[in-house]
Coordinates of C-alpha atoms and ligand atoms in Angstrom, one line a residue:
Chain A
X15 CA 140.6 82.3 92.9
X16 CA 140.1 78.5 93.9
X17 CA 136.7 79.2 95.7
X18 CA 134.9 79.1 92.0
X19 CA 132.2 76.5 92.4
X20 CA 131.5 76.7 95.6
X21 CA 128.3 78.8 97.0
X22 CA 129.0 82.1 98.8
X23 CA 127.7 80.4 102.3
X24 CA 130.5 77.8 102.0
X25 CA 133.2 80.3 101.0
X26 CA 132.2 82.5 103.9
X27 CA 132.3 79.8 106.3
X28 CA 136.0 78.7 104.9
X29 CA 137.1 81.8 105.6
X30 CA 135.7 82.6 108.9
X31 CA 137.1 79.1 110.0
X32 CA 140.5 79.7 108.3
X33 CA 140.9 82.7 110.3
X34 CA 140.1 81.2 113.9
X35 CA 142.8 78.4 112.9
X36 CA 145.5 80.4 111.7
X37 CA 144.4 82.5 114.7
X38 CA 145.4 79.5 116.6
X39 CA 148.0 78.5 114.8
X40 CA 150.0 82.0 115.0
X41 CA 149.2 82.2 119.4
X42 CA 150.9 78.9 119.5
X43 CA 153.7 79.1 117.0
X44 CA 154.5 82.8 119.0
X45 CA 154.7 81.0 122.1
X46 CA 156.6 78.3 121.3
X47 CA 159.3 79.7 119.2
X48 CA 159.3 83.6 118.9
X49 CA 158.5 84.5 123.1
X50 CA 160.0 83.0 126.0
X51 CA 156.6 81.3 127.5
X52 CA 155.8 81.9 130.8
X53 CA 152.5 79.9 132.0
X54 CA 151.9 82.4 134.6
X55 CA 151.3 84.7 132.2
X56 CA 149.8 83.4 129.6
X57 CA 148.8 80.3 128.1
X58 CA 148.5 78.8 124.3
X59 CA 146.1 76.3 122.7
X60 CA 147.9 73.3 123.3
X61 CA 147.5 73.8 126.6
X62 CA 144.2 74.7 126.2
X63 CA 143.2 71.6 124.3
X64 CA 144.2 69.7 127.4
X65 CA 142.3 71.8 129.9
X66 CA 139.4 71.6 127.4
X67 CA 139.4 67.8 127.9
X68 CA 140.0 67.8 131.3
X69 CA 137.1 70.0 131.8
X70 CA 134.9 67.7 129.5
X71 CA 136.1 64.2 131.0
X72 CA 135.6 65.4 134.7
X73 CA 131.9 66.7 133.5
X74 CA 132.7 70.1 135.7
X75 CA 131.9 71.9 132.1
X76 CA 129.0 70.7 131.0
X77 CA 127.5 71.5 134.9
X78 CA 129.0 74.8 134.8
X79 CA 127.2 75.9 131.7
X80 CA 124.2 74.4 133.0
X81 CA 123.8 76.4 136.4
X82 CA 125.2 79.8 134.6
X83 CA 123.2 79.1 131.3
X84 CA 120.1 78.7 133.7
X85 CA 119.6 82.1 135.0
X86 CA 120.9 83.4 131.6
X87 CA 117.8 81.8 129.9
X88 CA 115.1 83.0 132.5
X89 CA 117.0 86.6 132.8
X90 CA 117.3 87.1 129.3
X91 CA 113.8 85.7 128.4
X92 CA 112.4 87.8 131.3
X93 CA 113.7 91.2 130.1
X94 CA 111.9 90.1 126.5
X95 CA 108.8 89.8 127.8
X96 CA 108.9 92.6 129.9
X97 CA 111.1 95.5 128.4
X98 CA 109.6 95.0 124.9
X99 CA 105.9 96.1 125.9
X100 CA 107.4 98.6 128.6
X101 CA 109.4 100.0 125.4
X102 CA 106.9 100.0 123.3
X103 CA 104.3 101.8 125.1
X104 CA 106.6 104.3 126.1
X105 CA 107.3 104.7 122.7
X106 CA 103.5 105.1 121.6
X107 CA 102.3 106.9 125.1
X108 CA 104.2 109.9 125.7
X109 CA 102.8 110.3 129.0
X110 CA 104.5 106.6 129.6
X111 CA 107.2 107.9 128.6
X112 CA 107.3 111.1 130.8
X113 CA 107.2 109.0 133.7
X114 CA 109.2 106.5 133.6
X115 CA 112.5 108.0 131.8
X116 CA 113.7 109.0 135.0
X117 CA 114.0 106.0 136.8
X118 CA 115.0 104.4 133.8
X119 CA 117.6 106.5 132.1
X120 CA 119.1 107.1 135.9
X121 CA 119.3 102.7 135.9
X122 CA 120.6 102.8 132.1
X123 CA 123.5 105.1 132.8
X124 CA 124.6 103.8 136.3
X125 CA 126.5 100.4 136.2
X126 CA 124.4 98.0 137.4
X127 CA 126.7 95.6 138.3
X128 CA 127.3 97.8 141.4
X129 CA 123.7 96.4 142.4
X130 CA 125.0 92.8 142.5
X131 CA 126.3 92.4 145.8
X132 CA 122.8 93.6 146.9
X133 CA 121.2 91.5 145.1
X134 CA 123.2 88.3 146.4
X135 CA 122.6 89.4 149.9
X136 CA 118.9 89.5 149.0
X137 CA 118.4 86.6 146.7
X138 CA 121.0 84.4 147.3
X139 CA 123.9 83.0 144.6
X140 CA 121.4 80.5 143.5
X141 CA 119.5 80.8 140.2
X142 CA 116.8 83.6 141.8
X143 CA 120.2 85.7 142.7
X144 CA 121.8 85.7 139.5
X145 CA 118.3 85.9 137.3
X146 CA 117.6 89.2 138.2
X147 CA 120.8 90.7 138.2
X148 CA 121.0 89.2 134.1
X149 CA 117.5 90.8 133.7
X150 CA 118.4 94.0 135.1
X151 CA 121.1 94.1 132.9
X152 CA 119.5 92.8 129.8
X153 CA 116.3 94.5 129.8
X154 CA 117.2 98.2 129.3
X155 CA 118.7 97.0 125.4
X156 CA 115.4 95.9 124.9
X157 CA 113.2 98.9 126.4
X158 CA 115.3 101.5 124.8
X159 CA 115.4 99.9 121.7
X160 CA 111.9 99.2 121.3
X161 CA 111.1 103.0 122.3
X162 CA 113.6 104.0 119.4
X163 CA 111.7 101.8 117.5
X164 CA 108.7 102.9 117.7
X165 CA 109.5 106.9 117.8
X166 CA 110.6 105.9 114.2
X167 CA 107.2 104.2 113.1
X168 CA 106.4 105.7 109.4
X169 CA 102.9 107.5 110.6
X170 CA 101.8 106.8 107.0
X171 CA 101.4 102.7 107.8
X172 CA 99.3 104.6 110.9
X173 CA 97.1 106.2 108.9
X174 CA 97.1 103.5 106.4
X175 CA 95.6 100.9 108.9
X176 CA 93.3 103.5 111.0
X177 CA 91.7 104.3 107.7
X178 CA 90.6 100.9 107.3
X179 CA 88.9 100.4 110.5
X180 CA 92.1 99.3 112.2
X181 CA 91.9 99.5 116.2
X182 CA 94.5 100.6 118.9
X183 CA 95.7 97.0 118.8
X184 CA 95.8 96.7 115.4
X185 CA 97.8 99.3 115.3
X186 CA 100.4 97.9 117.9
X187 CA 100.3 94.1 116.1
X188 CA 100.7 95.2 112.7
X189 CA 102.5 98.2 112.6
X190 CA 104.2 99.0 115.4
X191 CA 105.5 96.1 116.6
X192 CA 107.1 95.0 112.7
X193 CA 108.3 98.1 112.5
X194 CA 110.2 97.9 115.7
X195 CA 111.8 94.3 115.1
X196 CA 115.3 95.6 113.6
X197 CA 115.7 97.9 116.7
X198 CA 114.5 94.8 119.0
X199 CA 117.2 92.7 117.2
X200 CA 119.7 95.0 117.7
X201 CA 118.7 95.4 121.2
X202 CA 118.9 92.0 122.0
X203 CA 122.7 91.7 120.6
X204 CA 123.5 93.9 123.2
X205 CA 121.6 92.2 125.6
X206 CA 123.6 89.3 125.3
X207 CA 126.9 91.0 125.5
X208 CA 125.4 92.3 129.1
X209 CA 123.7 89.3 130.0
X210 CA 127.2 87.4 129.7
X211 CA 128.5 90.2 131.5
X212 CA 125.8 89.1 134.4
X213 CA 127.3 85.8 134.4
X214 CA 130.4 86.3 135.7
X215 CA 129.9 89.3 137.8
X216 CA 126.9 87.3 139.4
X217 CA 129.4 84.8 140.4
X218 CA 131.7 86.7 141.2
X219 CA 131.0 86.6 144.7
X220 CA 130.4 83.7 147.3
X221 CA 129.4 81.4 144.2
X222 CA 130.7 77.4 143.9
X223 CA 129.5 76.8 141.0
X224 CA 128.9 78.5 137.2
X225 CA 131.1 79.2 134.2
X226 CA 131.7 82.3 135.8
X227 CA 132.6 81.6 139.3
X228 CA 135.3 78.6 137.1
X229 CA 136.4 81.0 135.5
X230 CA 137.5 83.1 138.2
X231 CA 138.7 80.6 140.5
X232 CA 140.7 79.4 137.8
X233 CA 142.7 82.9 137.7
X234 CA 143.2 82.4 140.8
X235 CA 145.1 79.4 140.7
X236 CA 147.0 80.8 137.8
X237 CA 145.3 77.9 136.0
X238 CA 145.2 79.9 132.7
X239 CA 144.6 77.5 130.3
X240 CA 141.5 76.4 132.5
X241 CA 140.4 79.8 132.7
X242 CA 141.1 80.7 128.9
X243 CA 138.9 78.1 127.9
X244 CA 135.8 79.1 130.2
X245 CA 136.4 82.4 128.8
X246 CA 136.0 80.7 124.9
X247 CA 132.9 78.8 126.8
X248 CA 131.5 82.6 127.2
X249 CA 132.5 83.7 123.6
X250 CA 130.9 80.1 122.1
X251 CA 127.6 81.2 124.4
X252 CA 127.4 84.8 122.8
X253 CA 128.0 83.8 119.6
X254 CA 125.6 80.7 119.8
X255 CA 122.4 83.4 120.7
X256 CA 123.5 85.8 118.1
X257 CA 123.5 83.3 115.2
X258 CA 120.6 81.9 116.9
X259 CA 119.2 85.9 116.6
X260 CA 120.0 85.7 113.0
X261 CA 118.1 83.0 112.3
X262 CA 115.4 84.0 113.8
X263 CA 115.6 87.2 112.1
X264 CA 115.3 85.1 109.1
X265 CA 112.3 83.4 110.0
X266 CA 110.0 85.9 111.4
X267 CA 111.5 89.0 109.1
X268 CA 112.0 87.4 105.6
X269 CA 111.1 90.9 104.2
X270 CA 114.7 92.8 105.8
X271 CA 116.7 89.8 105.1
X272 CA 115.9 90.0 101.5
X273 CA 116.5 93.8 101.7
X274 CA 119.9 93.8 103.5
X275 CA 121.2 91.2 101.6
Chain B
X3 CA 69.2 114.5 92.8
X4 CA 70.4 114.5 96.0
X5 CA 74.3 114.7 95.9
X6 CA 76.1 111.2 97.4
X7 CA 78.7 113.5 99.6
X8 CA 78.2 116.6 100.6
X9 CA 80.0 119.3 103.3
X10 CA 79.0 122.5 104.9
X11 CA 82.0 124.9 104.7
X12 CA 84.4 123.0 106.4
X13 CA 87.6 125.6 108.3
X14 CA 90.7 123.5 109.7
X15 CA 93.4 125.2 111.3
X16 CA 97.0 122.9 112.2
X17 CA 98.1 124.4 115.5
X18 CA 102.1 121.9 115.6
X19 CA 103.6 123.3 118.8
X20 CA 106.6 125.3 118.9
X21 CA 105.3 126.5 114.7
X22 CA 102.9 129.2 114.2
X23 CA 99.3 127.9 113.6
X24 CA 98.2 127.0 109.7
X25 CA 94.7 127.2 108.3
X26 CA 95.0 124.5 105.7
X27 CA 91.0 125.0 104.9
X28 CA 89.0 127.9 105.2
X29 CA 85.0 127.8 104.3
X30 CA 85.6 124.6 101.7
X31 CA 82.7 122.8 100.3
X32 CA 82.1 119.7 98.2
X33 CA 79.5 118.0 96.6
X34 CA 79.8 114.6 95.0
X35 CA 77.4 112.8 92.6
X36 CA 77.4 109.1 93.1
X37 CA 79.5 107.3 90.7
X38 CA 81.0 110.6 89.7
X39 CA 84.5 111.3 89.2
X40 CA 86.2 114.4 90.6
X41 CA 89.4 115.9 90.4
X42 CA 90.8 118.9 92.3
X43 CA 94.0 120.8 91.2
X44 CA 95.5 123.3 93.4
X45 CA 98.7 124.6 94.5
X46 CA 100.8 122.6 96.5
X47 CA 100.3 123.1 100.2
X48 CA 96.5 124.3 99.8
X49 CA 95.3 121.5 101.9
X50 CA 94.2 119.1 99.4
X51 CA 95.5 116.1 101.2
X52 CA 94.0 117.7 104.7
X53 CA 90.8 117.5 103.2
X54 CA 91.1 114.4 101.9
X55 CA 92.2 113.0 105.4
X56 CA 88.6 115.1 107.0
X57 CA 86.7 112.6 104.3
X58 CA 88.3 110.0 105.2
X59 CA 87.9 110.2 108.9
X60 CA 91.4 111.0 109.8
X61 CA 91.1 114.3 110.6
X62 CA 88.3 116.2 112.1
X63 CA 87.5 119.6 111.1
X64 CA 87.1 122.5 113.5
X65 CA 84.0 123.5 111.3
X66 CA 81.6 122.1 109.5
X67 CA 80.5 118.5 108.7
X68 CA 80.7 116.1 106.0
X69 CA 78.3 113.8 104.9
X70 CA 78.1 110.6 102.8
X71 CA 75.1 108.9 101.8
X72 CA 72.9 110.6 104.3
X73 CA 75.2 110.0 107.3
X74 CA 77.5 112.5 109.0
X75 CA 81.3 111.4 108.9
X76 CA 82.6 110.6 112.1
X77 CA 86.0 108.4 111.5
X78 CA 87.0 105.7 109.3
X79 CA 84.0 103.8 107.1
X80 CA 84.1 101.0 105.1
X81 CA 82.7 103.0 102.3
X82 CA 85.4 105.4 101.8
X83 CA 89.0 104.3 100.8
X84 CA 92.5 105.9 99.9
X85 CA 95.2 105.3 97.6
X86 CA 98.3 107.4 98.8
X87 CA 100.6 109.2 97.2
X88 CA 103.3 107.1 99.1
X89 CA 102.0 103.8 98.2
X90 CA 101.4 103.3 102.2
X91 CA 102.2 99.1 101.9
X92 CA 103.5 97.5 104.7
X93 CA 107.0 96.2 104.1
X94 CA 106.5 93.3 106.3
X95 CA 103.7 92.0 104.2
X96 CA 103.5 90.3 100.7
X97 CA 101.7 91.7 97.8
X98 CA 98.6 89.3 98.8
X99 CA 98.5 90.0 102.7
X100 CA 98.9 93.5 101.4
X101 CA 95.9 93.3 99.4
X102 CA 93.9 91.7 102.3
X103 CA 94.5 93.9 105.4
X104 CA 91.2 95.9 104.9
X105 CA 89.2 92.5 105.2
X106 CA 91.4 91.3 108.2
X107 CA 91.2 94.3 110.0
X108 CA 87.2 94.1 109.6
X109 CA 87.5 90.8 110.9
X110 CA 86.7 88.9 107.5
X111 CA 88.2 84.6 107.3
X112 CA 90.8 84.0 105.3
X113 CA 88.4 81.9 103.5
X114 CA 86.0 84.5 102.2
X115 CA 88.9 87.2 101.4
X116 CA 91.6 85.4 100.2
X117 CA 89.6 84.8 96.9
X118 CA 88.2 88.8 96.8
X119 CA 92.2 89.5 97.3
X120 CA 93.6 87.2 94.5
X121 CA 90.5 88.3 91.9
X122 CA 91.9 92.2 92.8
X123 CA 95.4 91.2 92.1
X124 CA 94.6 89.9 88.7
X125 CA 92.5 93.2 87.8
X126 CA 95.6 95.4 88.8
X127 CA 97.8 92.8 86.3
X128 CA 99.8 91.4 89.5
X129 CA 99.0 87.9 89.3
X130 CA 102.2 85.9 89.6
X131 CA 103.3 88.6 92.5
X132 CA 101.2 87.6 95.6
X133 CA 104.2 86.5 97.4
X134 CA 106.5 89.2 96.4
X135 CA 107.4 91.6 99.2
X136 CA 106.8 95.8 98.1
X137 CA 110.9 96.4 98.1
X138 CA 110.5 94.2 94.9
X139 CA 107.9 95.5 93.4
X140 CA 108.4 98.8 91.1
X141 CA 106.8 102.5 91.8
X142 CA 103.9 101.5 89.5
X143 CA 103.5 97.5 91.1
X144 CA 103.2 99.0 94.3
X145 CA 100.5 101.5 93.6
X146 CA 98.5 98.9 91.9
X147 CA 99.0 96.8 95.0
X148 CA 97.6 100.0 96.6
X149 CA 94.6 100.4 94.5
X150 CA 93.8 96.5 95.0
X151 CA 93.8 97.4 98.6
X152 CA 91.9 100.3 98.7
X153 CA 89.3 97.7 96.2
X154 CA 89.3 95.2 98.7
X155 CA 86.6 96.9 100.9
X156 CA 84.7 97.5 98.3
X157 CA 84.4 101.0 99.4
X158 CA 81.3 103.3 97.7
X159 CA 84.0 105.7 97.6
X160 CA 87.9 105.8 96.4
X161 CA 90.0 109.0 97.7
X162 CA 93.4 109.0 95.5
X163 CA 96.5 111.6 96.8
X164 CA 98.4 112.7 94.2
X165 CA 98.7 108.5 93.3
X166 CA 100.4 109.0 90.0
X167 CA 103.2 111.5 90.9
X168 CA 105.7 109.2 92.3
X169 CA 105.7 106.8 88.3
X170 CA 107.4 107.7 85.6
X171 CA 105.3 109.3 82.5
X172 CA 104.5 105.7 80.6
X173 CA 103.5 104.4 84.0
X174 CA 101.6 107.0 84.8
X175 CA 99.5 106.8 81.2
X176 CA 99.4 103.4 81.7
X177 CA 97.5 103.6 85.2
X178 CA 95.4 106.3 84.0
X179 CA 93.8 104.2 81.4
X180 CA 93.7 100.9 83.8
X181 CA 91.8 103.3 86.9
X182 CA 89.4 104.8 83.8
X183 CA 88.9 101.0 82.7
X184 CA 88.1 99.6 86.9
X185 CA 85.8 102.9 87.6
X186 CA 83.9 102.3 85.0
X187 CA 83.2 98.5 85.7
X188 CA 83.1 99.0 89.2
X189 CA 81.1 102.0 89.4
X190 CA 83.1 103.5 92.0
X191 CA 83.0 107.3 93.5
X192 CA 86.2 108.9 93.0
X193 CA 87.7 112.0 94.5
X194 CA 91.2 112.2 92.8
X195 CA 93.9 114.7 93.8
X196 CA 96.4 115.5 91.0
X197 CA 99.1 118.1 89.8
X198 CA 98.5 117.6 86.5
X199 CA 96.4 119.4 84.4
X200 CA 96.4 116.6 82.0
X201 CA 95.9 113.7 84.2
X202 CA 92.5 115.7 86.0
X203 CA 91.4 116.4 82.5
X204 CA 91.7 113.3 81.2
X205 CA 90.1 111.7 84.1
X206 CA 87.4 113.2 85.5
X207 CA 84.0 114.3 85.2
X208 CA 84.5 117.3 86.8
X209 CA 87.7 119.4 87.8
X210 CA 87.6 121.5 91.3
X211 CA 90.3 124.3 91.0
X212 CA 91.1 125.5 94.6
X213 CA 92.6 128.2 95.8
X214 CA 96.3 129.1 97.2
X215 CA 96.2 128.1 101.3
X216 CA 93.4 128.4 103.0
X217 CA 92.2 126.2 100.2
X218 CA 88.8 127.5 98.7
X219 CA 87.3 126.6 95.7
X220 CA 88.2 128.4 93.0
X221 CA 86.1 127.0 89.7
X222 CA 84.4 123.8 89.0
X223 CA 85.6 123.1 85.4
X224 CA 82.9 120.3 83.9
X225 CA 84.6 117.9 81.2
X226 CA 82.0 117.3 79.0
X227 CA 84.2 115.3 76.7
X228 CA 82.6 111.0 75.5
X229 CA 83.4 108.2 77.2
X230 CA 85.3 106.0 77.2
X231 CA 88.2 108.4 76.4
X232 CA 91.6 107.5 74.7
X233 CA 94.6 108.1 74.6
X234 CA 94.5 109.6 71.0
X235 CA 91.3 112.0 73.1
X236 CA 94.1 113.9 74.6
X237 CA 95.4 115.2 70.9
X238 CA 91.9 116.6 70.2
X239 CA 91.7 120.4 70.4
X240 CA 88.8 120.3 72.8
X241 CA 90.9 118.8 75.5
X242 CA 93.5 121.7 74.9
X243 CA 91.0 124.0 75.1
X244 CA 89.9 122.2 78.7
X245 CA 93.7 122.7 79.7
X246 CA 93.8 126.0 78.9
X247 CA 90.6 126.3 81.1
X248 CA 91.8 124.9 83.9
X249 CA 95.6 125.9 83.9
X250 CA 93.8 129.4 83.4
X251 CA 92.1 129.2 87.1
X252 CA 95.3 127.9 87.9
X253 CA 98.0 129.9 87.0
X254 CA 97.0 133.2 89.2
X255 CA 96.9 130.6 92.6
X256 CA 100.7 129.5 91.8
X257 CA 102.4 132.6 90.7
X258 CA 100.8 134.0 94.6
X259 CA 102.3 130.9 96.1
X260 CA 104.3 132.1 99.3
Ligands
ADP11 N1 100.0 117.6 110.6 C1 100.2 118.9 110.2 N2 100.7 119.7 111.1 C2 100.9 121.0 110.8 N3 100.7 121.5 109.6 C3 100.2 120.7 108.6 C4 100.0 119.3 108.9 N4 99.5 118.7 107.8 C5 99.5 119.7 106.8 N5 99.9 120.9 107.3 C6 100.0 122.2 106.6 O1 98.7 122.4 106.1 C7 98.8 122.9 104.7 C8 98.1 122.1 103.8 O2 98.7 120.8 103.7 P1 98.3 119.7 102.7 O3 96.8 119.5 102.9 O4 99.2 118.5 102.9 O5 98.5 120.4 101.3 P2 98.4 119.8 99.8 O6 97.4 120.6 99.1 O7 99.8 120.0 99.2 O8 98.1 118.3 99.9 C9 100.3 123.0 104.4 O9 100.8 124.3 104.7 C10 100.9 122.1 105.4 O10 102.2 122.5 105.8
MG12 MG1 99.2 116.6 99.4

């Protein structure tokens, strides 16, 4: 069709931004001449586009990403650094993993977010509050994952790099942990979906301030097309760190890249 | 003269819970000549590979003891190395970091094993591939990247599982001649499990026959035929007459096969 010439990267990113604006295009164009539009309701880009600058002029934007995004960092970064090498030895040491699936499957299945009020009460809505509630959340991706992971470790590579004099942590560094990366990557795209999830419940209550306590009060004032574009904000955010995951992916797996591809 | 490696009956029994228990070797015994090279036929699931994996250090037997060089096997050694069936290579790695995880893992600079590794991958005919990852590489490329590996200790001794099976024919006759070519000039101990008649008689020095499971051995079958052999060898009628030999040892094992 008319795309010859052009490298598949740039075809796939015509498309994908075609579709978001005739998204846009079609909302509007429904509102405006198909629907009767009532802004209690629901609102349409136009609208949007003002609140966007509204929200960007008066700097409340920028401040709200900046306290929510906060805890989101140090949450999310926390349950890295601590559910990968909880998942992994679970998945390596069975006896690990006979004590701690309890506790842990009981915290996986329950919804969390019914710890949140607690946690406010005990920590505060600041940044300490809100942290651990997004690393609560977060973290059991990540430790499940990298158990998964490493249950599925080809015992072959084991043998392969014990037979060469390879040591316990050898073992971890160079053939468990590799071979655990795809499950860590898909762990940590669901880790973001419940890290965002964090956000807004974590501000939920008693906040002032954060993308997610905006976007609340915002409903509240039936300010929808305020409130429709903090809730783009959170969809910008998620898809921002799994792009970002991507590329990463690319750099530190070049090997499934080239495989998947 | 004193054989180089050496066992006293060696018995291993696989007790995997929830299955019933599995003597893989019963009373099996091996002596290797340095710089000799072995093969041993059997039936498939007569514990070739699990004695294999006892040499190697892998496994430990629940009698008898092995013994290289003077010096009772207790785990993994930098004198003994394996080429698996399976190739084995880490997907994450290239060709070349392939090559040099038996130095890294012993510790070696890149400086003094990075040339060792790239001097390997030219003998296997994989220069131009060090940065290749194994999903590109074919069935044959990646067992020559495994047989570089295995080289890159500079092990005494070089256990092969069955390393052929997984190429096609022309591969395979193709590696055959290129492992005859590298034991010769490196002067290597070789303990080679096969399914092929053909290939162990071709190959080796001598051919162990074992046993259905327990593996025993059955007959030692000496191939007394010149070196360097090739490929036109394998027409002669002496080497038929060696495959009739051997498949004759053989043939009594399969047909008992559970
Ligand atoms: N890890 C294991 N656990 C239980 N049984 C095993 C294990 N490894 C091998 N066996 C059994 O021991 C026997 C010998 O296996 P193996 O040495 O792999 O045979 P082969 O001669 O085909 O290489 C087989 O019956 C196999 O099923
Ligand atoms: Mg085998």
């Amino acid at each position: 069709m008319g795309f010859k010439g052009l490298s598949e990267s740039s075809v796939r990113f015509l498309l994908g931004a075609g579709a978001v604006a005739g998204f846009f295009l079609v909302w509007e164009f429904l509102l405006t001449y198909v629907f009767v539009f009532n802004p209690f309701f629901i609102t349409k880009p136009s609208l949007m586009w003002g609140a966007t600058g509204d929200l960007i002029l008066s700097g409340e934007l920028w401040k709200d990403i900046y306290v929510s995004g906060t805890p989101f960092v140090f949450g999310f970064a926390a349950a890295v650094v601590i559910g990968i090498p909880v998942g992994v030895v679970m998945g390596w040491r069975r006896r690990v993993a006979f004590t701690l699936d309890p506790f842990l499957t009981a915290l996986y299945a329950s919804p969390l977010v019914a710890l949140a009020p607690l946690l406010i009460v005990m920590f505060g809505v600041g940044v300490k509050g809100k942290t651990i509630l997004i690393f609560l959340l977060a973290v059991f991706p990540f430790i499940f994952n990298a158990f998964a992971g490493v249950r599925s470790v080809d015992n072959l590579l084991i043998n392969v790099v014990r037979s060469l004099g390879g040591k316990e942590r050898d073992l971890y560094f160079k053939v468990i942990l590799p071979s655990t990366l795809p499950y860590l990557v898909a762990g940590a795209r669901i880790a973001i979906g419940r890290g965002i999830v964090g956000i807004i419940v974590g501000e939920f209550y008693a906040a002032s301030e954060g993308i997610g306590h905006a976007l609340i009060w915002f409903g509240d004032m039936y300010q929808l097309a305020h409130m429709f574009v903090c809730i783009l904000v959170l969809m910008i955010i998620a898809v921002i760190f799994t792009q970002g995951l991507r590329k990463a992916e690319l750099a530190i797996a070049p090997w499934r890249t080239q495989e998947t591809r | 003269m004193e054989p180089y490696i050496r066992s006293t009956d060696i018995t291993l029994t696989f007790t995997p819970k929830n299955r019933d228990a599995v003597t893989a070797l019963k009373d099996f015994r091996i002596e290797l000549n340095s710089g000799e090279f072995v093969s041993i036929v059997g039936p498939s699931g007569c514990g070739k590979s699990t004695f294999l994996n006892v040499l190697l250090g892998l496994l430990k037997p629940d009698k008898g003891e092995m013994e290289i060089g003077g010096k009772k096997i207790t785990g993994p050694g930098v004198e003994r190395a394996m080429v698996f069936q399976e190739f084995g290579l880490l997907p994450w790695r290239t060709v070349l970091a392939n090559v040099e995880l038996g130095p890294e893992l012993k510790g070696e600079s890149v400086a003094s094993r990075r040339p060792r590794a790239q001097e390997l991958i030219n003998l296997v005919g994989l220069t131009g591939f060090e940065g290749h990852f194994p999903h590109e590489l074919s069935g044959g490329m990646k067992q020559r990247v495994g047989l570089a590996r295995a080289l890159a200790t500079d092990p005494e001794v070089l256990l092969m599982d069955e390393p052929f099976a997984a190429l096609d024919a022309q591969t395979r006759d193709l590696m055959q001649a290129e492992l005859l070519q590298i034991w010769d000039k490196h002067k290597k101990t070789v303990l080679f499990v096969t399914h092929s008649i053909e290939e162990a008689a071709y190959l080796s020095d001598r051919v162990i026959v074992m046993t259905k499971r327990p593996g025993r051995t059955k007959r030692i079958i000496k191939i007394n035929l010149p070196r360097p052999r090739g490929y036109e060898m394998r027409l002669s009628p002496e080497f038929n007459d060696i495959k009739l030999d051997i498949w004759n040892n053989l043939k009594d094992e399969l047909n008992a096969r559970e």
